[in-house]
Short mmCIF file of C-alpha atoms in Angstrom, two decimals:
data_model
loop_
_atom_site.label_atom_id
_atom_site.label_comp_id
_atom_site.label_asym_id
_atom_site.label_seq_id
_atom_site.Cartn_x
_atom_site.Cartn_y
_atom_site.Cartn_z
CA UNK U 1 221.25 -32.26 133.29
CA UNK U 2 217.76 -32.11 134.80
CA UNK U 3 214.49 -30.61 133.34
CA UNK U 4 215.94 -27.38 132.32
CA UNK U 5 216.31 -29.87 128.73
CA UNK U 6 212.88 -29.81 128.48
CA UNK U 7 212.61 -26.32 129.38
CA UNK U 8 214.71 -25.39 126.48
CA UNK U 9 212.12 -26.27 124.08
CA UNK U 10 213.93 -29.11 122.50
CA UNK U 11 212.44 -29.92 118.76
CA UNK U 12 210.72 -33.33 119.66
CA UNK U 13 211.66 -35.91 116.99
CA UNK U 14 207.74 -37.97 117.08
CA UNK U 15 204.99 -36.28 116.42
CA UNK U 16 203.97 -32.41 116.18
CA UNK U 17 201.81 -32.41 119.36
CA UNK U 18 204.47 -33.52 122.07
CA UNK U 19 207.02 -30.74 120.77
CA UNK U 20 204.77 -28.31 123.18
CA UNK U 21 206.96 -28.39 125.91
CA UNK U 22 205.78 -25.42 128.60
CA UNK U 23 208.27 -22.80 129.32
CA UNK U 24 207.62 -22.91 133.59
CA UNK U 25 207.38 -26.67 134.35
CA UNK U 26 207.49 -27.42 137.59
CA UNK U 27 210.28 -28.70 139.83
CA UNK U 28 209.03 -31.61 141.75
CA UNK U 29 211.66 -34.56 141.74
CA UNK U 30 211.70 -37.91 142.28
CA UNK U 31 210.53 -38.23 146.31
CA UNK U 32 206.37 -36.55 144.23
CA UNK U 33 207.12 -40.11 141.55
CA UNK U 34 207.51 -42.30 145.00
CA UNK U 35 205.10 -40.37 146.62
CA UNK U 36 202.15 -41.37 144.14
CA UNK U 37 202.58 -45.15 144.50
CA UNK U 38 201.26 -44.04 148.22
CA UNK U 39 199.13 -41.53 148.32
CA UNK U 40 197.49 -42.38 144.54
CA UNK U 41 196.44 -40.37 142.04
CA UNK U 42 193.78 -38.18 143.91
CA UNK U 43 196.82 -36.17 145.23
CA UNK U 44 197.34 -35.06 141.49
CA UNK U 45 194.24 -33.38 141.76
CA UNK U 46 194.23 -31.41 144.69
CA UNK U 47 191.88 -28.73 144.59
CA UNK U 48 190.20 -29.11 141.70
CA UNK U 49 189.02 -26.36 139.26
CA UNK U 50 185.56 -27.99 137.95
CA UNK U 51 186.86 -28.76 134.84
CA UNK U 52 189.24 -30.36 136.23
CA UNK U 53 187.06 -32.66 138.58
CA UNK U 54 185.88 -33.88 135.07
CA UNK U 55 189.01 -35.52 134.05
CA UNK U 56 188.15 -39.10 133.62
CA UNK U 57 190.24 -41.55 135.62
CA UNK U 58 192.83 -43.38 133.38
CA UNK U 59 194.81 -45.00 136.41
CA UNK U 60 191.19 -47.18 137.05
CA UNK U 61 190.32 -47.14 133.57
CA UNK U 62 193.67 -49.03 132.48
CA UNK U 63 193.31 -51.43 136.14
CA UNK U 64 190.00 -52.63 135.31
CA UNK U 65 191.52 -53.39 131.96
CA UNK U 66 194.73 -55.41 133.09
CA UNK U 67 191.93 -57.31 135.38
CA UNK U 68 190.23 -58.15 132.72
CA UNK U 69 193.19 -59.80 130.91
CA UNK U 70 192.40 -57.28 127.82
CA UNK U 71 194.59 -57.90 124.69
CA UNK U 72 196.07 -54.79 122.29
CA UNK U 73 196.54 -54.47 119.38
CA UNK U 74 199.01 -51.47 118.57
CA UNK U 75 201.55 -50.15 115.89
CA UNK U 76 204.57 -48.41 117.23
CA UNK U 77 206.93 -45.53 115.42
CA UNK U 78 209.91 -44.19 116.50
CA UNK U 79 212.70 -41.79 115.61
CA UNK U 80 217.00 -42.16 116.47
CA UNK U 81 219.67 -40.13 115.29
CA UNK U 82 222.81 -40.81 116.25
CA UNK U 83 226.04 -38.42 115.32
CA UNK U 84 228.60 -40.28 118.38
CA UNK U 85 230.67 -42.87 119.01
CA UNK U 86 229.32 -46.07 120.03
CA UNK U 87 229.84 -47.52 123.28
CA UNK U 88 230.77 -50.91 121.69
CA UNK U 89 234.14 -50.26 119.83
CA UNK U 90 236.36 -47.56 118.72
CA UNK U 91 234.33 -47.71 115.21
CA UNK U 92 232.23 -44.28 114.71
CA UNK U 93 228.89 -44.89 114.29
CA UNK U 94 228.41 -41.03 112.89
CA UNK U 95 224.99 -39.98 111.90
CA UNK U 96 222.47 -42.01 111.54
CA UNK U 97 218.63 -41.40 111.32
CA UNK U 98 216.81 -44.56 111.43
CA UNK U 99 213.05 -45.35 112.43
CA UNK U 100 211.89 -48.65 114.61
CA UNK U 101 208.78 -49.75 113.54
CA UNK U 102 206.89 -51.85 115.79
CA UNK U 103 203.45 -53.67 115.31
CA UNK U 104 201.33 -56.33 116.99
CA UNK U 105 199.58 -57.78 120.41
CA UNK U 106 199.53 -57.32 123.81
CA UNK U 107 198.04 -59.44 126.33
CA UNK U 108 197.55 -57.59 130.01
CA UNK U 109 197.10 -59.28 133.16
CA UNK U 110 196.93 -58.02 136.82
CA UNK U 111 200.32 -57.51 136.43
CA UNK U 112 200.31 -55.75 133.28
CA UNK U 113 202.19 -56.97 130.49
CA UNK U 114 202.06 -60.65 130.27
CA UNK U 115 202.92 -61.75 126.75
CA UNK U 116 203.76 -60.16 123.37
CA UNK U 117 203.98 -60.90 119.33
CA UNK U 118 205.78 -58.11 117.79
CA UNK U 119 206.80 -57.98 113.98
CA UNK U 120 210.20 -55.17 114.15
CA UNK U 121 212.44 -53.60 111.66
CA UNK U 122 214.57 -50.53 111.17
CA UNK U 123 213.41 -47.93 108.52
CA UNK U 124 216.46 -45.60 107.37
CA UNK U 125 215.64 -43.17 104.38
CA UNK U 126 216.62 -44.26 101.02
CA UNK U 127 219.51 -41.51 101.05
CA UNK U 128 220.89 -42.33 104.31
CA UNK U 129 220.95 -46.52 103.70
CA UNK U 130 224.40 -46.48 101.71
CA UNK U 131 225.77 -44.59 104.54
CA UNK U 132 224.89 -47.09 106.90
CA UNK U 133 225.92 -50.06 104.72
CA UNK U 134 229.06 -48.27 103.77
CA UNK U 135 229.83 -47.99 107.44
CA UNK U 136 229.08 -52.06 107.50
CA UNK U 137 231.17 -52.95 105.34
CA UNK U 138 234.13 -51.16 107.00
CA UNK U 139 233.14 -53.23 110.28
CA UNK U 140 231.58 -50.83 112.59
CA UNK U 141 228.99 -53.23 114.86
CA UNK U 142 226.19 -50.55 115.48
CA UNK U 143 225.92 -50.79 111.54
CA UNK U 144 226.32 -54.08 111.37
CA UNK U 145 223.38 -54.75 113.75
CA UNK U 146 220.75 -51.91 111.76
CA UNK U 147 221.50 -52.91 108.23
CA UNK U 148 220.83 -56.55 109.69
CA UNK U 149 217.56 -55.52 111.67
CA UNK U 150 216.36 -53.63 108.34
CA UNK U 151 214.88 -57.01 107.99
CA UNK U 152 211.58 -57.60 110.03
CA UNK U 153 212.57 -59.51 113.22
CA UNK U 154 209.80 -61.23 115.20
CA UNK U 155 209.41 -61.13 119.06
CA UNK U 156 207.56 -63.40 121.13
CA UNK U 157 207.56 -63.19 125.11
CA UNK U 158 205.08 -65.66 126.77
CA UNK U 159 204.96 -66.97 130.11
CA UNK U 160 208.55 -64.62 130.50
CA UNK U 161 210.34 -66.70 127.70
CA UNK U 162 211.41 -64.17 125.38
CA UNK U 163 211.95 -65.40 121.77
CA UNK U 164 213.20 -63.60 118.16
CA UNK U 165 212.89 -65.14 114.81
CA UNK U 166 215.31 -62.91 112.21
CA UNK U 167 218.64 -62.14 110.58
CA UNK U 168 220.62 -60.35 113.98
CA UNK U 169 219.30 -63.55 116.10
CA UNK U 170 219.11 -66.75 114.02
CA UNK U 171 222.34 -66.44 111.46
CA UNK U 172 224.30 -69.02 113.59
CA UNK U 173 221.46 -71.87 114.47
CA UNK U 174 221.83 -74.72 113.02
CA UNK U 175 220.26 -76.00 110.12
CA UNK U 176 216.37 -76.68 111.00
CA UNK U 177 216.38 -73.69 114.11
CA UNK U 178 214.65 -70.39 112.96
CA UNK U 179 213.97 -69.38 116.55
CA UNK U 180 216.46 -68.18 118.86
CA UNK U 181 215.70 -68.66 122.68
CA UNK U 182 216.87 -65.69 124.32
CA UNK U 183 217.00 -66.51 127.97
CA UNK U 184 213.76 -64.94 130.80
CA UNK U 185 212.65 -61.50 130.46
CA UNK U 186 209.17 -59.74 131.22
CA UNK U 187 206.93 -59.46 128.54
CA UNK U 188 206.45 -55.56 129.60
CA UNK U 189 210.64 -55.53 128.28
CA UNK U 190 210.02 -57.16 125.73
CA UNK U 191 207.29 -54.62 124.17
CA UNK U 192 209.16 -51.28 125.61
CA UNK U 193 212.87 -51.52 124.78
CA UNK U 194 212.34 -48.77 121.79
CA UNK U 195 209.67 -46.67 123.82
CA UNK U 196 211.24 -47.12 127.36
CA UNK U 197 208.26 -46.06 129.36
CA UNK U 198 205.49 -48.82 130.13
CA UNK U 199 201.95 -47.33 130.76
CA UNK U 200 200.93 -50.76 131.78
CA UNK U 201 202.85 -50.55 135.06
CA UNK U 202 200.13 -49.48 136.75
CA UNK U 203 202.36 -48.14 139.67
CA UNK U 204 204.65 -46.64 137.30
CA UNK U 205 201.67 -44.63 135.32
CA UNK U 206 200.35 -43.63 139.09
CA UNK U 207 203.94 -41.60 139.85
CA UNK U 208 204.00 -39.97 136.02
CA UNK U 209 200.88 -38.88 136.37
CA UNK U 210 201.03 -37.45 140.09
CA UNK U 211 204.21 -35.72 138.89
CA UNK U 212 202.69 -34.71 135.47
CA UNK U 213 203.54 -30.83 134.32
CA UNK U 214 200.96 -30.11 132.18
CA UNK U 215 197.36 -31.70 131.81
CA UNK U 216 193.74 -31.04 129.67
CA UNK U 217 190.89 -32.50 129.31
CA UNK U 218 187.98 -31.94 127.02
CA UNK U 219 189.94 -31.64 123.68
CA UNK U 220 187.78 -31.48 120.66
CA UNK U 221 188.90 -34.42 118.31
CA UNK U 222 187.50 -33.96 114.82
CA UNK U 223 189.36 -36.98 113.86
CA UNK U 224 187.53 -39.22 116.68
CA UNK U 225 186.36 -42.56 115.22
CA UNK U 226 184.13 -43.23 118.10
CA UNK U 227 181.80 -41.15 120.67
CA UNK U 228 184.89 -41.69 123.11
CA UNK U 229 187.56 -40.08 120.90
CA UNK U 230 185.45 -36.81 120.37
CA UNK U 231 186.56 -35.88 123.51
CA UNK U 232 190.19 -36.17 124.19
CA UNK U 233 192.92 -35.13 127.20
CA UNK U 234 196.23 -35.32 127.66
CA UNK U 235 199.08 -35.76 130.35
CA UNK U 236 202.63 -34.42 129.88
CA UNK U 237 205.49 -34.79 132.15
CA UNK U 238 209.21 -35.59 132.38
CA UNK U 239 212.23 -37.25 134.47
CA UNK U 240 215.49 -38.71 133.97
CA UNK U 241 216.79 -42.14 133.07
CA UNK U 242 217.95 -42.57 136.97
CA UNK U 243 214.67 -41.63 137.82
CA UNK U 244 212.89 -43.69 135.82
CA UNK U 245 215.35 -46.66 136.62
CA UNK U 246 214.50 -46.59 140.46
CA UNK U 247 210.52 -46.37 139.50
CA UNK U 248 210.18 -48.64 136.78
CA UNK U 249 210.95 -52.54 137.07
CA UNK U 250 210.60 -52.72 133.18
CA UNK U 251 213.48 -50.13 132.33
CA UNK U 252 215.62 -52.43 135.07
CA UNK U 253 215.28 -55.15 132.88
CA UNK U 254 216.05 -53.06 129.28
CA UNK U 255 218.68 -51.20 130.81
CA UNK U 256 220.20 -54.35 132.63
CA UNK U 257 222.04 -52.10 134.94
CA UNK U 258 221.70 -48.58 136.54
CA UNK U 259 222.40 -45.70 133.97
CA UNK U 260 225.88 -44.64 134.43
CA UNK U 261 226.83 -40.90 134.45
CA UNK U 262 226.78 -40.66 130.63
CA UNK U 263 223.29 -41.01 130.88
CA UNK U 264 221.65 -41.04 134.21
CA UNK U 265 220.77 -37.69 133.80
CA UNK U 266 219.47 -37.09 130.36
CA UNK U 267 215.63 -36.27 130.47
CA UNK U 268 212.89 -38.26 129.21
CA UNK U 269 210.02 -36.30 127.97
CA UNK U 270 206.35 -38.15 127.83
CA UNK U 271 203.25 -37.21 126.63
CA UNK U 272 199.90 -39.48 127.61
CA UNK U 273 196.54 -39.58 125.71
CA UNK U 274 193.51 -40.67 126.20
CA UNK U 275 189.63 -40.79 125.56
CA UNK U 276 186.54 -39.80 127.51
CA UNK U 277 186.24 -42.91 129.12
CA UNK U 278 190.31 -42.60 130.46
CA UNK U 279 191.40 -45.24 128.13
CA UNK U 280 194.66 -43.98 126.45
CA UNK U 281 194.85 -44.11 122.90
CA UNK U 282 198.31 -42.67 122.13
CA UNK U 283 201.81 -42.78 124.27
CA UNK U 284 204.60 -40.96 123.41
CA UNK U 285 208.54 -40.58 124.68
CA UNK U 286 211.87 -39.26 123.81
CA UNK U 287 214.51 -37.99 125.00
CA UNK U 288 217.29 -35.74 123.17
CA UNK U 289 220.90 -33.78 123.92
CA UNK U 290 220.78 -31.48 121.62
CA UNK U 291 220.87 -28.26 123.45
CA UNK U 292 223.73 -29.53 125.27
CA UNK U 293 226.24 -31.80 123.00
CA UNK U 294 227.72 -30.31 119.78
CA UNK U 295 227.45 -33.89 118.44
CA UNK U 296 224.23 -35.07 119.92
CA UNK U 297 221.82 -38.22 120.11
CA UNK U 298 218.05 -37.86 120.35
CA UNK U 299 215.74 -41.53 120.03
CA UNK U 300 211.75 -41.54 121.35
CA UNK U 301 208.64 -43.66 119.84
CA UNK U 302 205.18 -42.86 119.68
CA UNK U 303 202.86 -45.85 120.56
CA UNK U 304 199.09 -45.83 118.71
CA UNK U 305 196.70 -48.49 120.66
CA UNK U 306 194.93 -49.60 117.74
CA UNK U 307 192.46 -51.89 119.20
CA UNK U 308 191.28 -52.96 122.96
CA UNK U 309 190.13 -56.55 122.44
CA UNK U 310 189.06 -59.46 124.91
CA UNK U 311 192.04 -62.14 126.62
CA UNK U 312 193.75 -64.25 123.98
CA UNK U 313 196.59 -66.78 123.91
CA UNK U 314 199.85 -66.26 122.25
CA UNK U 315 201.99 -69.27 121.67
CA UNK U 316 205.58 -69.79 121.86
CA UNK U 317 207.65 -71.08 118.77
CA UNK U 318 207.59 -75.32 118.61
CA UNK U 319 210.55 -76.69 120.58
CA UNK U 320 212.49 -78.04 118.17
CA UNK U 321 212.28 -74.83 116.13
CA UNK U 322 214.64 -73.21 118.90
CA UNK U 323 217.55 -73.14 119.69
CA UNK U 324 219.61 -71.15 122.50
CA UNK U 325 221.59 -67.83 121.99
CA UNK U 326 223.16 -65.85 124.48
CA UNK U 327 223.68 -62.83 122.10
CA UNK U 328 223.28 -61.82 118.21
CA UNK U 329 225.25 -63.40 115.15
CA UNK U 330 228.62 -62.80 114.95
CA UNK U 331 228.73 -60.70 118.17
CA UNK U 332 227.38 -58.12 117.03
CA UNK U 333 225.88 -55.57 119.68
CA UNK U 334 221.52 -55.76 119.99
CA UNK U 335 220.89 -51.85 119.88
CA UNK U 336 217.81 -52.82 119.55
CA UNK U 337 216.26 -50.67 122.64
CA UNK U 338 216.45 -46.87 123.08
CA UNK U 339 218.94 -47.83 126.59
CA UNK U 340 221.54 -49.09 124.25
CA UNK U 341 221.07 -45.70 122.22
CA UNK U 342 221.39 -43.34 125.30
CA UNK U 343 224.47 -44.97 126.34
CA UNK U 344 226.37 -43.63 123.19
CA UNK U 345 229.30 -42.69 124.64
CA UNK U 346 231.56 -39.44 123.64
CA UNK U 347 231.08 -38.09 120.11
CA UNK U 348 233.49 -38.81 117.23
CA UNK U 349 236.44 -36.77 116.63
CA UNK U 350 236.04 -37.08 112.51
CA UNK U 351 233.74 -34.54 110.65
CA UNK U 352 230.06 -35.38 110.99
CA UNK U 353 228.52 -36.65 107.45
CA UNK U 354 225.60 -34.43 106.92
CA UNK U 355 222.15 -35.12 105.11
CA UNK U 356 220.46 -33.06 103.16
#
């Protein structure tokens, strides 16, 4: 499928800024994202225009935090419609527009994300509910699993023990459990299974930006809060799940496995911000198949970093609060990560239900 997606123009799905996609993006593949864990960032920069020897550094101004063991505080919104047939079942999912909201705390370490306390749920439109729990009723899993995650579901990863507290998770447990224990995963999974892309991989935010299509610096920012927010810039880039899969050892863990053709392919579009200072602020991702399916499925999340704060501690539930699950109540599928949503398979063969 390649870049000629982004190319297109595709209507992005987050926020206004990140639908200005550049007609003439380059065609560097992956060997320029390997390239950058070697050569660093300085490559991305070679000879520079003197605004652009301005640009502050983000790749040391995100190291020195992770060495300092920083903590974030950030909200998260993101955007899915869906108009295929899942890959669980021969149940249609049809359309669905639904937005996961994410909010909480980070904790960075050398190694970037090291723990996490989320609060999650699933936002659909007061029009487009009764079509999901209309589908519910009549059995389809996918649905099952939103209506059920319209409820907030909390997330705690610490020391790689990865831990929910909600509906989906904790239906089964017996009486007294209101934690399910949901087996070793990387904190930096645990925060990016709706956004996909983890900026705090420092070697994964190296190749993006060495491969980036499009960057500024010195933005005016009306809006700024601070001295450092006057002055904005931006990266912008793009690659493909596959791509992305042999970069990034977070998307191995959300993906579990290496993107079949149904969706090794499909472009990811990214957009990076940050301050004066190189710190970034906002994080954006998406990816979409609308120019190319007649029944298409398009999921992203835009990521605000509300707060930088010093190290802090975040505990995991009491032990006899937990109890062990291997997968949701009542077998029900997670789709709880944008993988799960790219791997909708072929689209349904009944008329799609349309919204106004």
């Amino acid at each position: 499928m390649g870049r000629e997606l982004v190319r297109s123009g595709l209507p992005w799905i987050i926020i206004p800024l990140l639908c200005q996609v550049p007609e003439a993006l380059s065609m560097r593949r992956f060997p320029a994202l390997l390239s950058a864990l070697i050569v660093g960032p300085a490559a991305m920069l070679a000879v520079p225009s003197a605004a652009e020897a301005a640009v502050p550094d983000v790749i040391r101004a995100v190291r020195e935090r992770l060495a300092a063991g920083a903590s974030v505080q950030f909200t998260q919104y993101g955007s899915v419609e869906i108009n295929s047939r899942n890959k669980y079942t021969n149940h249609t999912a049809r359309v669905f527009r639904y937005n996961p909201i994410q909010e909480g705390t980070l904790v960075l370490g050398r190694g970037g994300v090291v723990a996490a306390s989320i609060t999650r749920r699933v936002d659909f439109n007061r029009h487009l509910l009764p079509l999901a729990k209309e589908r519910a009723a009549e059995g389809d899993p996918v649905s099952r699993s939103l209506v059920a995650q319209t409820r907030p579901h909390r997330w705690i990863n610490t020391k790689g023990r990865f831990y929910t507290t909600g509906r989906l998770w904790t239906a089964d447990l017996p009486q007294g459990k209101t934690w399910a224990r949901r087996g070793n995963r990387g904190a930096g999974a645990t925060a990016f299974g709706d956004h996909v892309i983890n900026i705090f991989e420092l070697g994964t935010l190296k190749a993006l930006i060495a491969d980036a299509d499009e960057k500024k610096f010195n933005l005016p920012n009306p809006a700024g809060k601070t001295a450092d927010l006057k002055r904005t810039g931006y990266y912008r880039g793009s690659l493909t799940f596959a791509e992305l899969y042999a970069l990034s050892p977070t998307f191995r863990q959300v993906a579990g496995k290496r993107p079949d053709a149904s969706y090794a392919n499909k472009v990811v579009s990214w957009t990076l911000y940050f301050d004066a200072k190189g710190l970034p602020f906002k994080f954006g991702s998406g990816f979409s198949t609308q120019e190319k399916e007649k029944y298409y499925t398009q999921g992203g999340a835009t990521t605000d970093i509300v707060s930088w704060g010093p190290p802090r501690n975040i505990a995991p539930p009491r032990p006899n609060q937990v109890g062990v699950v291997r997968a949701p109540a009542d077998g029900l599928p997670e789709f709880d990560d944008l993988a799960e949503l790219a791997q909708v398979k072929a689209p349904s063969t009944e008329p799609a239900w349309e919204s106004s």
